[in-house]
């Protein structure tokens, strides 16, 4: 035998954070963005969020009872319901939320073996399922009306851009000009703080960033995914984003794209899902760049205004392939036997 295998003890460490503590920590980090959504959209937003949570947790409890597996207290179903509620318009019909929650827990999670075995984010799966099944109900956007009982509907900034591009005047030089021309002027501060129409939990970029930074500090979210996702998306928007307004290279409006739609919610709280993202640092970088590229592609060339949910699900599909391409180094090493 020319070579022999050097066997060493496994460098295995017990991580102090349990699955339940991670799930509840992520939920707490999402809480401020949801409170803001309820403040600007009214109590209907609270009803939508609670419906999603109750439907998700109830489905989890029923399936756990059938399979004799107690998973209801690990917080995963609560987090899935919370994310589904955050991805809903305030005026969405309640039965749509129930269908989204049941689909997420039953099809996207339990069909593949439950928590840890699902190949795509359950909340995103539920959201995309009902979006294409009940599109009209999923696009009933509400204008912010803090303190007022009157509810007025209106398009999201990304929706206004998508429709306004078809009749855009030659004098328009960017998305902010186009929004003003469409009669829905907003400022960058409106976008950053969340004083815009949108899904309940996605409108406040500020609160989502703060919650996401806490997850990065606690190492619950991986910086590789966040940095590569945002970096690739910002680069593509900056370089090519001005073409749709008749501008040249390096003239895209980065701030508008960053703070519009569900980008911050997707980057910090769904693309970084531990179960559906790659295992290694190199794999995470590739995965994040893919998410950024697909988000740019869908937002600028797709038929729907938003592209974050589909982009993350699309890259979830490639995670097994990425893991095989960027496998971690094997522990132990081969040493040559000394020549006798």
Coordinates of N, CA and C in Angstrom, one line a residue, residues 199-296:
X199 N -46.3 46.0 -1.1 CA -46.7 45.0 -0.1 C -46.5 45.4 1.3
X200 N -47.1 44.8 2.2 CA -47.2 45.3 3.6 C -45.8 45.4 4.2
X201 N -44.9 44.4 4.1 CA -43.7 44.4 4.8 C -42.5 44.8 3.9
X202 N -42.7 45.2 2.7 CA -41.6 45.5 1.8 C -41.3 47.0 1.6
X203 N -42.2 47.8 2.1 CA -42.1 49.3 1.7 C -41.0 50.0 2.4
X204 N -40.7 49.7 3.6 CA -39.7 50.4 4.4 C -38.3 49.8 4.2
X205 N -37.5 50.4 3.3 CA -36.1 49.9 3.1 C -35.3 50.1 4.3
X206 N -35.5 51.3 5.0 CA -34.7 51.6 6.2 C -34.9 50.5 7.2
X207 N -36.1 50.2 7.6 CA -36.3 49.2 8.7 C -35.8 47.8 8.3
X208 N -36.0 47.5 7.0 CA -35.5 46.1 6.5 C -34.0 46.1 6.6
X209 N -33.3 47.2 6.2 CA -31.9 47.2 6.2 C -31.4 47.1 7.7
X210 N -32.0 47.8 8.6 CA -31.6 47.7 10.0 C -31.8 46.3 10.5
X211 N -32.9 45.6 10.2 CA -33.1 44.3 10.6 C -32.1 43.3 10.0
X212 N -31.8 43.5 8.7 CA -30.9 42.7 8.0 C -29.5 42.8 8.5
X213 N -29.1 44.0 8.9 CA -27.7 44.2 9.5 C -27.6 43.5 10.8
X214 N -28.7 43.5 11.6 CA -28.6 42.7 12.9 C -28.4 41.2 12.6
X215 N -29.1 40.7 11.5 CA -28.9 39.3 11.2 C -27.4 39.0 10.7
X216 N -26.9 40.0 10.0 CA -25.5 39.8 9.5 C -24.5 39.8 10.7
X217 N -24.7 40.7 11.7 CA -23.9 40.8 12.9 C -24.0 39.5 13.7
X218 N -25.2 38.9 13.8 CA -25.4 37.7 14.5 C -25.0 36.5 13.7
X219 N -24.6 36.7 12.4 CA -24.1 35.7 11.5 C -25.3 34.7 11.2
X220 N -26.5 35.2 11.3 CA -27.7 34.4 10.8 C -27.8 34.5 9.3
X221 N -27.6 35.7 8.8 CA -27.6 35.9 7.3 C -26.1 35.9 6.9
X222 N -25.9 35.4 5.7 CA -24.5 35.4 5.2 C -24.2 36.6 4.4
X223 N -23.1 37.3 4.7 CA -22.7 38.5 4.0 C -22.4 38.2 2.5
X224 N -21.9 37.0 2.2 CA -21.5 36.8 0.8 C -22.8 36.9 -0.1
X225 N -23.9 36.4 0.4 CA -25.1 36.5 -0.5 C -25.6 37.9 -0.6
X226 N -25.6 38.6 0.5 CA -26.1 40.0 0.5 C -25.2 40.9 -0.3
X227 N -23.9 40.8 -0.2 CA -23.0 41.6 -0.9 C -23.0 41.3 -2.4
X228 N -23.0 40.1 -2.7 CA -23.0 39.7 -4.2 C -24.3 40.0 -4.8
X229 N -25.4 39.8 -4.1 CA -26.7 40.1 -4.7 C -26.8 41.6 -5.0
X230 N -26.6 42.4 -3.9 CA -26.7 43.8 -4.1 C -25.7 44.4 -5.1
X231 N -24.4 43.9 -4.9 CA -23.4 44.4 -5.8 C -23.6 44.2 -7.3
X232 N -24.0 43.0 -7.6 CA -24.3 42.7 -9.0 C -25.5 43.4 -9.6
X233 N -26.5 43.5 -8.8 CA -27.7 44.3 -9.2 C -27.4 45.7 -9.4
X234 N -26.7 46.3 -8.4 CA -26.4 47.8 -8.5 C -25.5 48.0 -9.7
X235 N -24.5 47.2 -10.0 CA -23.6 47.4 -11.1 C -24.4 47.3 -12.4
X236 N -25.3 46.3 -12.6 CA -26.0 46.2 -13.8 C -27.0 47.4 -14.0
X237 N -27.6 47.8 -12.9 CA -28.5 49.0 -13.1 C -27.7 50.2 -13.4
X238 N -26.6 50.4 -12.7 CA -25.8 51.6 -13.0 C -25.3 51.7 -14.4
X239 N -24.8 50.5 -14.9 CA -24.2 50.5 -16.2 C -25.2 50.6 -17.4
X240 N -26.3 49.8 -17.2 CA -27.2 49.6 -18.3 C -28.6 50.2 -18.1
X241 N -28.9 50.7 -16.9 CA -30.2 51.1 -16.5 C -30.7 52.3 -17.2
X242 N -29.8 53.1 -17.8 CA -30.2 54.4 -18.4 C -30.7 54.2 -19.8
X243 N -30.5 53.0 -20.4 CA -30.8 52.8 -21.8 C -32.3 52.9 -22.1
X244 N -33.1 52.5 -21.1 CA -34.6 52.5 -21.3 C -35.1 54.0 -21.4
X245 N -34.3 54.9 -20.9 CA -34.7 56.3 -20.9 C -34.0 57.1 -22.0
X246 N -33.3 56.4 -22.9 CA -32.6 57.1 -24.0 C -31.2 57.6 -23.5
X247 N -30.8 57.2 -22.3 CA -29.5 57.7 -21.8 C -28.4 56.7 -22.2
X248 N -27.1 57.0 -21.9 CA -26.0 56.2 -22.2 C -25.6 55.3 -21.1
X249 N -24.4 54.7 -21.2 CA -23.9 53.8 -20.2 C -23.7 54.6 -18.9
X250 N -23.7 53.9 -17.8 CA -23.4 54.4 -16.4 C -24.3 55.6 -16.1
X251 N -25.6 55.5 -16.4 CA -26.5 56.5 -16.1 C -27.8 56.0 -15.4
X252 N -27.8 54.7 -15.0 CA -28.9 54.1 -14.4 C -29.2 54.7 -13.0
X253 N -30.5 54.8 -12.6 CA -30.9 55.3 -11.3 C -30.8 54.2 -10.3
X254 N -29.7 54.1 -9.6 CA -29.5 53.0 -8.6 C -30.4 53.1 -7.4
X255 N -30.5 54.3 -6.8 CA -31.3 54.5 -5.6 C -32.7 54.1 -5.8
X256 N -33.3 54.5 -7.0 CA -34.7 54.1 -7.2 C -34.9 52.6 -7.2
X257 N -34.0 51.9 -7.9 CA -34.2 50.4 -8.0 C -33.9 49.8 -6.7
X258 N -33.0 50.3 -5.9 CA -32.6 49.7 -4.6 C -33.8 49.8 -3.6
X259 N -34.5 50.9 -3.6 CA -35.5 51.2 -2.5 C -36.9 50.9 -3.0
X260 N -37.0 50.4 -4.2 CA -38.4 50.1 -4.8 C -38.7 48.6 -4.7
X261 N -39.9 48.3 -4.5 CA -40.3 46.9 -4.6 C -39.8 46.1 -3.4
X262 N -39.6 44.8 -3.6 CA -39.3 43.9 -2.5 C -37.8 43.5 -2.4
X263 N -36.9 44.4 -3.0 CA -35.5 44.0 -3.0 C -34.9 43.8 -1.7
X264 N -35.1 44.7 -0.8 CA -34.5 44.6 0.6 C -35.0 43.4 1.4
X265 N -36.3 43.2 1.3 CA -36.9 42.1 1.9 C -36.4 40.8 1.4
X266 N -36.2 40.7 0.0 CA -35.7 39.5 -0.6 C -34.3 39.3 -0.3
X267 N -33.4 40.3 -0.3 CA -32.0 40.2 -0.2 C -31.7 39.7 1.2
X268 N -32.2 40.4 2.2 CA -31.8 40.1 3.6 C -32.6 38.9 4.3
X269 N -33.8 38.7 3.9 CA -34.6 37.7 4.6 C -35.1 36.5 3.8
X270 N -34.9 36.5 2.5 CA -35.3 35.3 1.8 C -34.2 34.6 1.0
X271 N -33.4 35.5 0.3 CA -32.3 34.9 -0.4 C -31.3 34.2 0.5
X272 N -31.2 34.7 1.8 CA -30.2 34.2 2.7 C -30.8 33.0 3.5
X273 N -31.9 32.5 3.1 CA -32.5 31.3 3.8 C -31.5 30.2 3.9
X274 N -31.1 29.7 5.1 CA -30.1 28.7 5.2 C -30.3 27.4 4.5
X275 N -31.6 27.0 4.4 CA -32.0 25.7 3.8 C -31.8 25.8 2.3
X276 N -32.2 26.9 1.7 CA -32.3 26.9 0.2 C -31.1 27.7 -0.4
X277 N -30.1 28.0 0.3 CA -28.9 28.7 -0.3 C -27.7 27.8 -0.2
X278 N -26.6 28.1 -1.0 CA -25.5 27.2 -1.0 C -24.7 27.1 0.3
X279 N -23.8 26.1 0.4 CA -23.2 25.7 1.6 C -21.8 26.5 1.8
X280 N -21.1 26.8 0.7 CA -19.8 27.3 0.8 C -19.8 28.8 0.4
X281 N -18.7 29.5 0.8 CA -18.6 30.9 0.5 C -18.6 31.2 -1.0
X282 N -17.8 30.4 -1.7 CA -17.8 30.6 -3.2 C -19.1 30.4 -3.8
X283 N -19.8 29.3 -3.3 CA -21.1 29.0 -3.8 C -22.1 30.1 -3.5
X284 N -22.0 30.7 -2.3 CA -22.9 31.8 -2.0 C -22.7 33.0 -2.9
X285 N -21.4 33.3 -3.2 CA -21.1 34.4 -4.1 C -21.7 34.2 -5.5
X286 N -21.6 33.0 -6.0 CA -22.2 32.7 -7.3 C -23.7 32.8 -7.3
X287 N -24.3 32.3 -6.2 CA -25.7 32.3 -6.0 C -26.2 33.8 -5.9
X288 N -25.5 34.6 -5.2 CA -25.9 36.0 -5.0 C -25.8 36.8 -6.3
X289 N -24.7 36.5 -7.1 CA -24.6 37.2 -8.4 C -25.7 36.7 -9.3
X290 N -26.1 35.5 -9.3 CA -27.2 35.0 -10.1 C -28.5 35.6 -9.7
X291 N -28.8 35.8 -8.4 CA -30.0 36.5 -8.0 C -30.0 37.9 -8.5
X292 N -28.9 38.6 -8.4 CA -28.8 40.0 -8.8 C -29.0 40.1 -10.3
X293 N -28.4 39.2 -11.1 CA -28.6 39.3 -12.5 C -30.0 39.0 -12.9
X294 N -30.6 38.0 -12.3 CA -32.0 37.6 -12.6 C -33.0 38.7 -12.2
X295 N -32.7 39.4 -11.1 CA -33.6 40.5 -10.7 C -33.5 41.6 -11.7
X296 N -32.3 41.9 -12.1 CA -32.2 43.0 -13.1 C -32.9 42.6 -14.4

